[in-house]
PDB file of C-alpha atoms in Angstrom:
ATOM      1  CA  MET J  23      99.675  99.128 104.045  1.00 42.00           C
ATOM      2  CA  GLY J  24      97.431  99.531 107.183  1.00 47.00           C
ATOM      3  CA  VAL J  25      99.882 102.192 108.590  1.00 57.00           C
ATOM      4  CA  SER J  26      98.313 105.584 109.788  1.00 71.00           C
ATOM      5  CA  GLY J  27      99.915 108.978 110.108  1.00 88.00           C
ATOM      6  CA  PRO J  28     102.129 110.911 107.686  1.00 95.00           C
ATOM      7  CA  ILE J  29     104.583 109.667 105.336  1.00 97.00           C
ATOM      8  CA  ARG J  30     108.176 109.149 106.929  1.00 98.00           C
ATOM      9  CA  VAL J  31     111.182 109.991 104.968  1.00 98.00           C
ATOM     10  CA  VAL J  32     114.874 109.771 105.904  1.00 98.00           C
ATOM     11  CA  VAL J  33     116.823 112.208 103.978  1.00 98.00           C
ATOM     12  CA  ALA J  34     120.559 111.445 104.066  1.00 97.00           C
ATOM     13  CA  LYS J  35     123.958 112.583 102.744  1.00 95.00           C
ATOM     14  CA  PRO J  36     126.156 109.488 102.340  1.00 95.00           C
ATOM     15  CA  GLY J  37     129.705 109.340 102.124  1.00 87.00           C
ATOM     16  CA  LEU J  38     132.265 112.155 102.018  1.00 87.00           C
ATOM     17  CA  ASP J  39     130.340 114.810 100.091  1.00 82.00           C
ATOM     18  CA  GLY J  40     129.944 117.782 102.174  1.00 85.00           C
ATOM     19  CA  HIS J  41     127.388 119.958 100.323  1.00 87.00           C
ATOM     20  CA  ASP J  42     123.976 119.502 101.956  1.00 91.00           C
ATOM     21  CA  ARG J  43     121.825 122.408 100.448  1.00 92.00           C
ATOM     22  CA  GLY J  44     119.941 120.446  98.082  1.00 92.00           C
ATOM     23  CA  ALA J  45     119.181 117.662 100.861  1.00 95.00           C
ATOM     24  CA  LYS J  46     118.045 120.342 102.975  1.00 95.00           C
ATOM     25  CA  VAL J  47     115.792 121.828 100.594  1.00 96.00           C
ATOM     26  CA  ILE J  48     114.024 118.575  99.758  1.00 97.00           C
ATOM     27  CA  ALA J  49     113.871 117.949 103.552  1.00 97.00           C
ATOM     28  CA  ARG J  50     112.166 121.244 104.029  1.00 98.00           C
ATOM     29  CA  ALA J  51     109.718 120.844 100.914  1.00 98.00           C
ATOM     30  CA  LEU J  52     108.710 117.287 102.159  1.00 98.00           C
ATOM     31  CA  ARG J  53     108.159 118.732 105.657  1.00 98.00           C
ATOM     32  CA  ASP J  54     106.268 121.704 104.366  1.00 98.00           C
ATOM     33  CA  ALA J  55     104.002 119.183 102.672  1.00 97.00           C
ATOM     34  CA  GLY J  56     103.193 117.508 105.819  1.00 97.00           C
ATOM     35  CA  MET J  57     105.414 114.657 105.925  1.00 97.00           C
ATOM     36  CA  GLU J  58     107.878 113.662 108.698  1.00 98.00           C
ATOM     37  CA  VAL J  59     111.267 114.019 107.614  1.00 98.00           C
ATOM     38  CA  ILE J  60     114.534 112.996 109.432  1.00 98.00           C
ATOM     39  CA  TYR J  61     117.621 114.534 108.282  1.00 97.00           C
ATOM     40  CA  THR J  62     120.642 112.546 109.036  1.00 95.00           C
ATOM     41  CA  GLY J  63     123.055 115.140 108.406  1.00 91.00           C
ATOM     42  CA  LEU J  64     126.481 114.998 106.625  1.00 94.00           C
ATOM     43  CA  HIS J  65     128.984 112.063 106.111  1.00 94.00           C
ATOM     44  CA  GLN J  66     126.567 109.057 106.788  1.00 95.00           C
ATOM     45  CA  THR J  67     127.757 105.613 106.045  1.00 96.00           C
ATOM     46  CA  PRO J  68     125.224 103.450 104.260  1.00 98.00           C
ATOM     47  CA  GLU J  69     124.884 101.292 107.560  1.00 98.00           C
ATOM     48  CA  GLN J  70     123.881 104.522 109.619  1.00 98.00           C
ATOM     49  CA  ILE J  71     121.251 105.499 106.964  1.00 98.00           C
ATOM     50  CA  VAL J  72     119.564 102.118 106.919  1.00 98.00           C
ATOM     51  CA  ASP J  73     119.681 101.787 110.744  1.00 98.00           C
ATOM     52  CA  THR J  74     118.009 105.102 110.988  1.00 98.00           C
ATOM     53  CA  ALA J  75     115.296 104.412 108.403  1.00 98.00           C
ATOM     54  CA  ILE J  76     114.651 101.136 110.293  1.00 98.00           C
ATOM     55  CA  GLN J  77     114.475 102.734 113.629  1.00 98.00           C
ATOM     56  CA  GLU J  78     112.344 105.439 112.493  1.00 97.00           C
ATOM     57  CA  ASP J  79     109.955 103.310 110.608  1.00 97.00           C
ATOM     58  CA  ALA J  80     110.474 105.285 107.484  1.00 98.00           C
ATOM     59  CA  ASP J  81     108.528 104.618 104.265  1.00 97.00           C
ATOM     60  CA  ALA J  82     111.489 105.847 102.229  1.00 98.00           C
ATOM     61  CA  ILE J  83     115.135 107.079 102.193  1.00 98.00           C
ATOM     62  CA  GLY J  84     116.098 109.909 100.050  1.00 98.00           C
ATOM     63  CA  LEU J  85     119.825 110.103  99.062  1.00 97.00           C
ATOM     64  CA  SER J  86     121.564 113.211  97.967  1.00 96.00           C
ATOM     65  CA  ILE J  87     124.705 112.487  96.313  1.00 95.00           C
ATOM     66  CA  LEU J  88     126.990 114.895  94.687  1.00 91.00           C
ATOM     67  CA  SER J  89     130.183 112.881  95.067  1.00 90.00           C
ATOM     68  CA  GLY J  90     130.282 110.807  92.136  1.00 91.00           C
ATOM     69  CA  ALA J  91     129.914 107.670  94.410  1.00 93.00           C
ATOM     70  CA  HIS J  92     126.281 107.128  93.540  1.00 95.00           C
ATOM     71  CA  ASN J  93     126.401 103.734  92.082  1.00 96.00           C
ATOM     72  CA  THR J  94     128.329 102.303  95.000  1.00 96.00           C
ATOM     73  CA  LEU J  95     126.268 104.089  97.852  1.00 97.00           C
ATOM     74  CA  PHE J  96     122.703 103.295  96.256  1.00 98.00           C
ATOM     75  CA  ALA J  97     123.847  99.857  95.838  1.00 98.00           C
ATOM     76  CA  LYS J  98     125.052  99.433  99.194  1.00 98.00           C
ATOM     77  CA  VAL J  99     121.728 101.042 100.832  1.00 98.00           C
ATOM     78  CA  LEU J 100     119.786  98.688  98.774  1.00 98.00           C
ATOM     79  CA  ASP J 101     121.965  95.503  99.614  1.00 98.00           C
ATOM     80  CA  LEU J 102     121.517  96.597 103.371  1.00 98.00           C
ATOM     81  CA  LEU J 103     117.853  96.903 103.006  1.00 98.00           C
ATOM     82  CA  ARG J 104     117.569  93.558 101.817  1.00 98.00           C
ATOM     83  CA  GLU J 105     119.910  91.965 104.343  1.00 98.00           C
ATOM     84  CA  ARG J 106     117.570  93.475 107.062  1.00 98.00           C
ATOM     85  CA  ASP J 107     114.473  92.387 105.554  1.00 98.00           C
ATOM     86  CA  ALA J 108     113.310  96.141 105.098  1.00 98.00           C
ATOM     87  CA  GLU J 109     112.776  96.298 101.425  1.00 96.00           C
ATOM     88  CA  ASP J 110     109.524  97.768 101.811  1.00 96.00           C
ATOM     89  CA  ILE J 111     111.307 101.074 102.471  1.00 98.00           C
ATOM     90  CA  LYS J 112     111.638 102.614  99.107  1.00 98.00           C
ATOM     91  CA  VAL J 113     114.736 104.511  98.163  1.00 98.00           C
ATOM     92  CA  PHE J 114     115.031 107.440  95.823  1.00 98.00           C
ATOM     93  CA  GLY J 115     117.685 110.086  95.148  1.00 97.00           C
ATOM     94  CA  GLY J 116     119.024 112.942  93.580  1.00 95.00           C
ATOM     95  CA  GLY J 117     122.264 114.921  92.700  1.00 93.00           C
ATOM     96  CA  ILE J 118     124.814 115.043  90.153  1.00 93.00           C
ATOM     97  CA  ILE J 119     124.007 111.688  88.528  1.00 95.00           C
ATOM     98  CA  PRO J 120     124.881 111.291  84.935  1.00 96.00           C
ATOM     99  CA  GLU J 121     121.966 110.382  82.560  1.00 96.00           C
ATOM    100  CA  GLY J 122     123.498 107.175  81.570  1.00 97.00           C
ATOM    101  CA  ASP J 123     123.618 105.895  85.327  1.00 97.00           C
ATOM    102  CA  ILE J 124     120.107 106.383  86.004  1.00 98.00           C
ATOM    103  CA  ARG J 125     118.676 103.334  84.164  1.00 98.00           C
ATOM    104  CA  PRO J 126     121.276 100.863  85.781  1.00 98.00           C
ATOM    105  CA  LEU J 127     120.300 102.469  89.336  1.00 98.00           C
ATOM    106  CA  LYS J 128     116.479 101.816  88.732  1.00 98.00           C
ATOM    107  CA  ASP J 129     117.339  98.302  87.421  1.00 98.00           C
ATOM    108  CA  LEU J 130     119.146  97.893  91.062  1.00 97.00           C
ATOM    109  CA  GLY J 131     115.921  99.116  92.836  1.00 98.00           C
ATOM    110  CA  VAL J 132     116.192 102.582  93.166  1.00 98.00           C
ATOM    111  CA  ALA J 133     112.656 103.854  92.788  1.00 98.00           C
ATOM    112  CA  GLU J 134     113.231 107.450  91.130  1.00 98.00           C
ATOM    113  CA  ILE J 135     116.243 109.894  90.525  1.00 98.00           C
ATOM    114  CA  PHE J 136     115.927 113.435  90.560  1.00 97.00           C
ATOM    115  CA  THR J 137     118.657 115.615  88.780  1.00 95.00           C
ATOM    116  CA  PRO J 138     119.574 119.291  89.385  1.00 93.00           C
ATOM    117  CA  GLY J 139     116.813 121.716  88.580  1.00 94.00           C
ATOM    118  CA  THR J 140     113.808 119.330  89.520  1.00 96.00           C
ATOM    119  CA  PRO J 141     111.282 121.605  90.989  1.00 97.00           C
ATOM    120  CA  THR J 142     110.597 120.655  94.699  1.00 97.00           C
ATOM    121  CA  GLY J 143     106.821 120.127  93.963  1.00 97.00           C
ATOM    122  CA  ASP J 144     107.640 117.428  91.705  1.00 98.00           C
ATOM    123  CA  VAL J 145     109.706 115.778  94.368  1.00 98.00           C
ATOM    124  CA  VAL J 146     106.660 116.095  96.655  1.00 98.00           C
ATOM    125  CA  SER J 147     104.046 114.890  94.152  1.00 97.00           C
ATOM    126  CA  TRP J 148     106.161 111.792  93.499  1.00 98.00           C
ATOM    127  CA  VAL J 149     106.768 110.789  97.040  1.00 97.00           C
ATOM    128  CA  ARG J 150     102.743 111.331  97.752  1.00 96.00           C
ATOM    129  CA  SER J 151     102.191 109.291  94.474  1.00 96.00           C
ATOM    130  CA  ASN J 152     104.660 106.534  95.191  1.00 96.00           C
ATOM    131  CA  LEU J 153     104.431 106.167  99.025  1.00 91.00           C
ATOM    132  CA  ARG J 154     101.521 105.172 101.377  1.00 70.00           C
ATOM    133  CA  GLN J 155      98.958 107.822 101.445  1.00 55.00           C
ATOM    134  CA  VAL J 156      98.574 110.427 104.395  1.00 43.00           C
ATOM    135  CA  ALA J 157      95.796 109.089 106.815  1.00 40.00           C
ATOM    136  CA  ALA J 158      92.650 111.374 106.677  1.00 38.00           C
TER     137      ALA J 158
END
């Protein structure tokens, strides 16, 4: 992509879900792996998340959703990225997402879904393998 520096990831908690431990664990794991992480905090709207990702020149958005609104929230973030010509920002996520919803979310454009119990090292490895490489 021609961009140097560490991979930049916005980690966000959209909607009304108030449980952020998993998001903070992933944010820390990515940070400890040398990535720049912008954690948006709780109760963010899709618009706020996309605005932050664009302003921060993020490579990816990681959404943590436990509320059951994953289909709506992922779709809205992806729609906003398309509207704002920022489809190069990959979207991945995790949380309480039923197995039957994972394929439809990927068909919408979600790059990857991590379910509870996924080792943080697997998330770090996926991000490294699927986003631009860290400059040497």
